[in-house]
Coordinates of C-alpha atoms and ligand atoms in Angstrom, one line a residue:
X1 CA 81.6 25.1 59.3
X2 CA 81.8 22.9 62.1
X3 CA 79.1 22.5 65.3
X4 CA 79.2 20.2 68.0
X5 CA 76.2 18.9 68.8
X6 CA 77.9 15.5 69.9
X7 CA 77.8 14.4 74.0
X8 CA 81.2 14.5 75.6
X9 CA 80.2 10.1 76.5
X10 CA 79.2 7.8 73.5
X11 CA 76.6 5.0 74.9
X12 CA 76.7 1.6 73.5
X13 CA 75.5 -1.9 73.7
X14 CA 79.1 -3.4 74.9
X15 CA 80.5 -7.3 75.4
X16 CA 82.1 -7.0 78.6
X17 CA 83.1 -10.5 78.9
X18 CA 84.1 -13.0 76.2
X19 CA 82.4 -15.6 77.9
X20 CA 79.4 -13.8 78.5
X21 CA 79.0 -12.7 75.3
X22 CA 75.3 -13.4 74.5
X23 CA 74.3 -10.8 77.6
X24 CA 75.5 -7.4 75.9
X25 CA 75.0 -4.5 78.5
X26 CA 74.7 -0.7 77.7
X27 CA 77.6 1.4 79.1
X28 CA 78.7 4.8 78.4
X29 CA 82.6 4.9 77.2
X30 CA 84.6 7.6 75.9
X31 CA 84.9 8.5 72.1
X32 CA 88.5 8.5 70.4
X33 CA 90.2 12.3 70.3
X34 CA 88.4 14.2 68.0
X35 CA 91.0 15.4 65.2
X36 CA 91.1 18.1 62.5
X37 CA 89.6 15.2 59.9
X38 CA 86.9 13.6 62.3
X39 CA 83.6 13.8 61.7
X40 CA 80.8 13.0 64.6
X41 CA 78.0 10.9 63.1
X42 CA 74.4 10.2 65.3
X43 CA 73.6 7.0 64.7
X44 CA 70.2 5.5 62.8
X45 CA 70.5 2.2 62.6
X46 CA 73.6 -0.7 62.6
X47 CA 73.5 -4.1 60.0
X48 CA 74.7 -6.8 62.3
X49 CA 77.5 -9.0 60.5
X50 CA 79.3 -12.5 61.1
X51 CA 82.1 -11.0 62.0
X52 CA 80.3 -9.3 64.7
X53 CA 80.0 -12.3 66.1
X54 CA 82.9 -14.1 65.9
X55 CA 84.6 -10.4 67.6
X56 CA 82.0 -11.0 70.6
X57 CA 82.7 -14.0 71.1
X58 CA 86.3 -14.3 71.5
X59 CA 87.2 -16.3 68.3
X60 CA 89.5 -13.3 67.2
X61 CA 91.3 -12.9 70.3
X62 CA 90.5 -11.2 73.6
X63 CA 89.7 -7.9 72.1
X64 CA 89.5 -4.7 74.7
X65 CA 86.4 -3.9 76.7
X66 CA 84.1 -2.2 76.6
X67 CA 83.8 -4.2 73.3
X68 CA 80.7 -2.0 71.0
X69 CA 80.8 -4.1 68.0
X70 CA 78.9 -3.1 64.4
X71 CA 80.1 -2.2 61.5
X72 CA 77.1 -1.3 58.8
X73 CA 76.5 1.9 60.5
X74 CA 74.3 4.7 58.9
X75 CA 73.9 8.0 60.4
X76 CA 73.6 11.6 60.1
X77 CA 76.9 14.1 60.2
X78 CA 76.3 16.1 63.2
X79 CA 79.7 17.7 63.8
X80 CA 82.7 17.9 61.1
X81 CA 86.6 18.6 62.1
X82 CA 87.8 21.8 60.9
X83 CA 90.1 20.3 57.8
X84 CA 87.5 18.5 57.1
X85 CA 87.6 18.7 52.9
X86 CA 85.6 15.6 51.7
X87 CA 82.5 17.4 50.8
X88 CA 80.6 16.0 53.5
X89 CA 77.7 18.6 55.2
X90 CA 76.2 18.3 58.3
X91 CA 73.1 16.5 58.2
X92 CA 74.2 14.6 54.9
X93 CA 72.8 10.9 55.4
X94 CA 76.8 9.0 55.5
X95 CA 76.9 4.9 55.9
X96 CA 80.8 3.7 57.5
X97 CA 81.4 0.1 57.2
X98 CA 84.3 -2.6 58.7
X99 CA 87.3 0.2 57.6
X100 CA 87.6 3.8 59.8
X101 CA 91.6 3.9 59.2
X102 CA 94.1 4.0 56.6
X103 CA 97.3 6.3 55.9
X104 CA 95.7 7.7 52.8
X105 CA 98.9 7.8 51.2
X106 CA 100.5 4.7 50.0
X107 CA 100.5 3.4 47.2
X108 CA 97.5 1.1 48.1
X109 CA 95.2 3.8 49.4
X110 CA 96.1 6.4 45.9
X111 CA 94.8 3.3 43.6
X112 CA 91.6 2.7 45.9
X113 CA 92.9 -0.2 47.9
X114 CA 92.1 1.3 51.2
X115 CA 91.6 -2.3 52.7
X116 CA 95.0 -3.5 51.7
X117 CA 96.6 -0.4 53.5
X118 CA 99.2 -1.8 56.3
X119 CA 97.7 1.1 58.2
X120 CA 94.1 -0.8 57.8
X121 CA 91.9 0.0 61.9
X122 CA 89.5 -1.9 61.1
X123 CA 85.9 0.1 62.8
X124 CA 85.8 -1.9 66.5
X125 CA 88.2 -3.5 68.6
X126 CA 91.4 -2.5 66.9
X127 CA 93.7 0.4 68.2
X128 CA 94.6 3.4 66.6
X129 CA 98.3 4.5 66.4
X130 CA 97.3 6.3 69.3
X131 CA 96.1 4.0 71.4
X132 CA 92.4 4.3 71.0
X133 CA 90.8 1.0 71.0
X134 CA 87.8 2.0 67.7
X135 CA 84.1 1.7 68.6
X136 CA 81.4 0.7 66.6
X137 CA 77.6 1.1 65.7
X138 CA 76.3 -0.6 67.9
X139 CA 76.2 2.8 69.4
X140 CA 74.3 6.2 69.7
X141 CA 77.1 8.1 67.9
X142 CA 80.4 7.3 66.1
X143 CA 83.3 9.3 65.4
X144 CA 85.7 8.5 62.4
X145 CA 87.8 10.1 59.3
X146 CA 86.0 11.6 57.1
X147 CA 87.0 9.6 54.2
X148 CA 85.4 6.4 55.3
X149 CA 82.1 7.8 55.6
X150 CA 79.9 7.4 52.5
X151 CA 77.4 9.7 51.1
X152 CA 73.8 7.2 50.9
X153 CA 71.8 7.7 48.1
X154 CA 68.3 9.4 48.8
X155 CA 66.5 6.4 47.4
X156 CA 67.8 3.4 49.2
X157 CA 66.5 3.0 53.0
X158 CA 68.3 3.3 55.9
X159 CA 67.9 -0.4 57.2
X160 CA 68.8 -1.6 53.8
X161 CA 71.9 0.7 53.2
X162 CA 73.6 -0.6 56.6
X163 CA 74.1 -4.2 54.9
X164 CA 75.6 -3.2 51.9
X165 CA 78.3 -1.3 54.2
X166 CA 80.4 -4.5 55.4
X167 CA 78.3 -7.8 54.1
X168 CA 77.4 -6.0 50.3
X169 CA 81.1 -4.1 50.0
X170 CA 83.0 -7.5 50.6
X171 CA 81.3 -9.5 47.7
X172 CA 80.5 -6.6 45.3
X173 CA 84.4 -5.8 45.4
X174 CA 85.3 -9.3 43.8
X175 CA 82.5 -9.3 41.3
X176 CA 83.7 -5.9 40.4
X177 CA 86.8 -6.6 39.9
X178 CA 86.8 -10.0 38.5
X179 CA 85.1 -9.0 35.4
X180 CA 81.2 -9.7 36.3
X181 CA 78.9 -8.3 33.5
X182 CA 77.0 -9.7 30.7
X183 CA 78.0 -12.6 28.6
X184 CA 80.0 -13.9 31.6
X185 CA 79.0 -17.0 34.0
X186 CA 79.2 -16.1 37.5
X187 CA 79.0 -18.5 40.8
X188 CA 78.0 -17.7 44.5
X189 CA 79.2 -20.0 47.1
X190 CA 77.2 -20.2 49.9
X191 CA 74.2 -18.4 49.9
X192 CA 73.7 -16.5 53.4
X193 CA 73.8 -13.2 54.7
X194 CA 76.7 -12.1 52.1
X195 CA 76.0 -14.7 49.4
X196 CA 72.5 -13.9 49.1
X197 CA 73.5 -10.2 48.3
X198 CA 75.7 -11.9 45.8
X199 CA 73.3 -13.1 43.6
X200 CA 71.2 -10.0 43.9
X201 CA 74.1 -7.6 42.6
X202 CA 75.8 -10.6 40.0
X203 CA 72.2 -10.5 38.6
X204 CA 72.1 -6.6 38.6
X205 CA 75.3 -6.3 36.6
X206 CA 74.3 -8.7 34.3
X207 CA 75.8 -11.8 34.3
X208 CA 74.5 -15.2 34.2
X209 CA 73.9 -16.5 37.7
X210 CA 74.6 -19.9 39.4
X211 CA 73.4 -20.5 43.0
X212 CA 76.1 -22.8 44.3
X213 CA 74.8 -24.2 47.9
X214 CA 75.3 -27.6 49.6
X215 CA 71.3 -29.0 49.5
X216 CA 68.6 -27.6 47.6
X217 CA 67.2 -26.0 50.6
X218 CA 67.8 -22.2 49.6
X219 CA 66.8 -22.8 46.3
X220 CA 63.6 -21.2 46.2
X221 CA 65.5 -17.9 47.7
X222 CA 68.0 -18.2 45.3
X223 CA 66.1 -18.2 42.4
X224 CA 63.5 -15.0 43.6
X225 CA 67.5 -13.3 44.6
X226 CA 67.7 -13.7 40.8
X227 CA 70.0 -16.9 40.2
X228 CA 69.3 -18.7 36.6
X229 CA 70.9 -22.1 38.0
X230 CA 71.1 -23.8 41.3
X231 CA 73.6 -26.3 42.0
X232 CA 73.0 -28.6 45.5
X233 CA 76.8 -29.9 45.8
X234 CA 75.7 -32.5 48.1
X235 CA 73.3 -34.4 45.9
X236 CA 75.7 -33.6 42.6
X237 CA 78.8 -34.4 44.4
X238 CA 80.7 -34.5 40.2
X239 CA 79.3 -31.2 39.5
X240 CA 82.8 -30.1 38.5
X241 CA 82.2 -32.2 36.0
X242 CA 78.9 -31.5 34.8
X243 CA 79.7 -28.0 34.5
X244 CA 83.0 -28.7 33.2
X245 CA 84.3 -25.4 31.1
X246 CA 81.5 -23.3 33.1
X247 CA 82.6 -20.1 34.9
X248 CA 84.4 -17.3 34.6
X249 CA 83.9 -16.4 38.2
X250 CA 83.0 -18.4 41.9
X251 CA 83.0 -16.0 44.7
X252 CA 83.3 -18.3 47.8
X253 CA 80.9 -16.6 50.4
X254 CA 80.9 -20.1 52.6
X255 CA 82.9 -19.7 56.0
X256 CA 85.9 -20.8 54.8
X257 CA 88.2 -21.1 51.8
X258 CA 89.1 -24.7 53.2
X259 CA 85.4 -25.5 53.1
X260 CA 85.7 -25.5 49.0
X261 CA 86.4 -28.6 47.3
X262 CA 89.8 -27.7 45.0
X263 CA 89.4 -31.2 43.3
X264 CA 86.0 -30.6 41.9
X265 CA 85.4 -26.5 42.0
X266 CA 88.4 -25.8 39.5
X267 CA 87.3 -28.3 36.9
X268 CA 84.1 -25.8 36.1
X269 CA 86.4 -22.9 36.0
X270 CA 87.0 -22.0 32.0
X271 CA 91.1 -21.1 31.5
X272 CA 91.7 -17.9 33.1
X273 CA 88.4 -17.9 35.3
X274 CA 89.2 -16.3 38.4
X275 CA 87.5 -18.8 42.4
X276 CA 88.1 -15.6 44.9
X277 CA 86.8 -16.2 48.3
X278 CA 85.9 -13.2 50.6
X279 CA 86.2 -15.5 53.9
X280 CA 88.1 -14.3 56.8
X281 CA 90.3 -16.8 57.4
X282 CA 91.1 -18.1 60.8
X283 CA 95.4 -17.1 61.5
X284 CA 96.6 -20.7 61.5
X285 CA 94.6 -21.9 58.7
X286 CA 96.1 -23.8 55.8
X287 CA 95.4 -24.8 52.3
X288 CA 95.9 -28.1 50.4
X289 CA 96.4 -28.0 46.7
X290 CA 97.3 -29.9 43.9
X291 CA 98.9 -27.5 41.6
X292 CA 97.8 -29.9 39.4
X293 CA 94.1 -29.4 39.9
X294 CA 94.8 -25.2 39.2
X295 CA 95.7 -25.5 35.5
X296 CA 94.3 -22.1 33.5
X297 CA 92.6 -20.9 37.0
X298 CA 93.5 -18.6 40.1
X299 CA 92.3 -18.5 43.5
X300 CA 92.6 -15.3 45.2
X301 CA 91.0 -13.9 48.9
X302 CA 89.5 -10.6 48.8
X303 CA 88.6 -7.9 51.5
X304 CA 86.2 -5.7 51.8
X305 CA 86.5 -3.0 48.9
X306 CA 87.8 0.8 49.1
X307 CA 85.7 3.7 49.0
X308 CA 85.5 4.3 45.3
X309 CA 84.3 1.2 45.5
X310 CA 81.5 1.4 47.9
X311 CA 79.9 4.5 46.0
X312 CA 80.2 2.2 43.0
X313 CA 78.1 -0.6 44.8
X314 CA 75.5 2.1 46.0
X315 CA 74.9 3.3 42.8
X316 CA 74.4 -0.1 41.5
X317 CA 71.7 -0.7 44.1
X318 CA 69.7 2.8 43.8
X319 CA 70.0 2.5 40.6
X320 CA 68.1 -0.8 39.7
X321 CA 66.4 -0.1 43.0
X322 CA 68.1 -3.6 44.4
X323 CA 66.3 -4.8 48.1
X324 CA 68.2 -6.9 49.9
X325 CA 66.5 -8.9 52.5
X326 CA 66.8 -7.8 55.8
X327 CA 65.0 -8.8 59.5
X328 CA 65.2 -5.9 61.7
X329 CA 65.5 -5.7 65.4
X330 CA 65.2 -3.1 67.7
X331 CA 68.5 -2.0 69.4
X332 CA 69.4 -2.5 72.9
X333 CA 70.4 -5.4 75.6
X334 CA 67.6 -7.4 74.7
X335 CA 67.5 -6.7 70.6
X336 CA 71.6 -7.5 70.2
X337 CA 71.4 -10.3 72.6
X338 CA 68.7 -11.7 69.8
X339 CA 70.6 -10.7 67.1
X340 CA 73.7 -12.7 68.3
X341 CA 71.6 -15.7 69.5
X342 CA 70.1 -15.9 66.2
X343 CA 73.0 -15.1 63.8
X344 CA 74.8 -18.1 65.6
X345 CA 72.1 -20.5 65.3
X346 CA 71.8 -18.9 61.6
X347 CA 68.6 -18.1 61.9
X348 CA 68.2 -15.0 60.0
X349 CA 66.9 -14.3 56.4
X350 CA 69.3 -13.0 55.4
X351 CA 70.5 -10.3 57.4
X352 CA 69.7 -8.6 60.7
X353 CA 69.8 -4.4 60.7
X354 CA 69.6 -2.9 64.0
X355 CA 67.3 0.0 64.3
X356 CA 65.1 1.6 66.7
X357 CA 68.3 4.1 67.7
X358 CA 66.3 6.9 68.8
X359 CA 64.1 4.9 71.2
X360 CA 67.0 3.1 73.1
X361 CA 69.3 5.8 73.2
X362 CA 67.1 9.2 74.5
X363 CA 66.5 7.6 77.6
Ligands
ZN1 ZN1 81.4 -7.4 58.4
ZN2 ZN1 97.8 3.4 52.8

């Protein structure tokens, strides 16, 4: 069954210029070829993420314009490609986040690893193999392979599904597969947009939960997220120590892996404990180790989570009936231009979800 009740133009709140990146403007653009395992989805609402940002603004290159950024999108299906096999219906509620490509067929993508797939197109401002520079949500409609759009359980809103599509995907993966569950000691690094989610889900699967910022000003949050412990680094600068023999698991949310102190963090780490940050790193950044320091412990990066994944992580949430916390804002020039204003200055608890889709994009 297929329909088409898709425009032949996509509209979109676009960066046209790098420089003038705080002053998004809607255009029209043209959607990517529509192929045999495309789906169309109308758009309900967008999560706005860092990385969204740091695309805007220029800091990952000068990316193609019209530049529609977003990458929590939910939506409805409203048109399927005719080899579409995935199960998918039209009208079915789907979420896509930061992934819309992958071969499907390497080793990688057959053992869930989508993200790792050298074929990754990551969902805006990267070009397909056939030229197509991808779109995002920040948009009335998107069009992608089927396989990277998720079924949303009936339970869990729309404005808090978006989140957990980039921001709760990327730290859920390393908790997931890093062993978090009851009896073990967990750490969040950094508790912001992603980190706060962190704790929320750590908590949810059971483990024990340590808040790890650098004052005690999130503390109060952290604790109603559901941390047991807080640690301020800056006012327990030795907390390696303290904690010595701690935790199985720190999941470094900060900005950057280089932010982590490896002279202190791995002291707290028990033999075999696993420090796995989810940072995107900038390309020419560099760590500084002692071997010496790593005895008994790894440190790993992570990247978003495959599919399998994802389902996983929306399970966990409609099941315990998690709530992130999430500011809304209505989408549109002015709405997004808040959005980035405010994400830069961080001035969001904890994370922004475009909505309003219908109101902004009828006109
Ligand atoms: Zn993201
Ligand atoms: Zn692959």
């Amino acid at each position: 069954m297929t329909s088409s009740t898709s425009p032949a133009k996509f509209q979109g709140i676009a960066v046209l210029d790098h420089k003038d990146w705080k002053n998004p403007k809607k255009v029209e653009f043209e959607p990517k070829p529509f192929y045999p395992n495309d789906i169309d989805i109308k758009i309900e609402c967008c999560g706005v993420c860092g990385s969204d940002i740091h695309a805007a603004a220029g800091h990952w290159g000068d990316l193609e314009k019209p530049l529609v950024v977003g990458h929590e999108v939910i939506g409805t299906v409203v048109r399927l490609g005719e080899n579409c096999n995935s199960g998918l219906k039209l009208g079915d509620r789907v979420g896509v986040g930061a992934q819309v490509f992958s071969c499907l067929d390497c080793e990688r993508c057959k053992s869930n690893n989508e993200p790792y797939c050298p074929s990754f197109v990551t969902t805006y401002g990267q070009s397909y193999k056939d030229g197509y520079s991808s779109k995002g949500g920040y948009a009335d409609y998107i069009r992608v392979h089927e396989h990277f759009a998720v079924p949303i359980p009936e339970n869990i809103p729309s404005h808090l599904a978006a989140p957990l599509m980039c921001g709760g995907i990327t730290v859920f993966s390393p908790l997931l597969r890093n062993g978090c569950g009851p009896g073990k000691k967990v750490g969040i690094v950094g508790i912001g947009g992603i980190g706060h989610m962190g704790l929320i889900f750590a908590k949810a699967m059971g483990a024990e939960v340590y808040a790890i910022s650098r004052t005690s000003a999130k503390k109060e949050d952290a604790m109603k997220l559901g941390a047991d412990h807080f640690i301020a680094t800056k006012e327990e600068p030795d907390w390696g120590t303290k904690y010595f023999d701690t935790f199985d698991l720190i999941v470094v949310c900060a900005n950057s892996l280089t932010d982590v102190d490896f002279n202190v963090v791995p002291k707290a780490m028990k033999v075999g404990g696993n420090i796995v940050s989810i940072c995107v790193p900038e390309q020419n950044e560099v760590l500084n180790l002692k071997p010496f320091g790593l005895l008994g412990v790894s440190i790993s990066n992570s990247a978003l989570g495959g599919v399998k994944e994802i389902k996983e992580l929306l399970d966990l949430v409609s099941k315990n009936n998690l709530k992130i916390w999430v500011e809304t804002l209505p989408i549109g020039e002015e709405g997004v231009k808040q959005a980035f204003e405010r994400m830069d200055k961080g001035d969001v608890k904890y994370r922004f979800t475009l909505t309003d889709y219908d109101k902004e994009f009828s006109k």
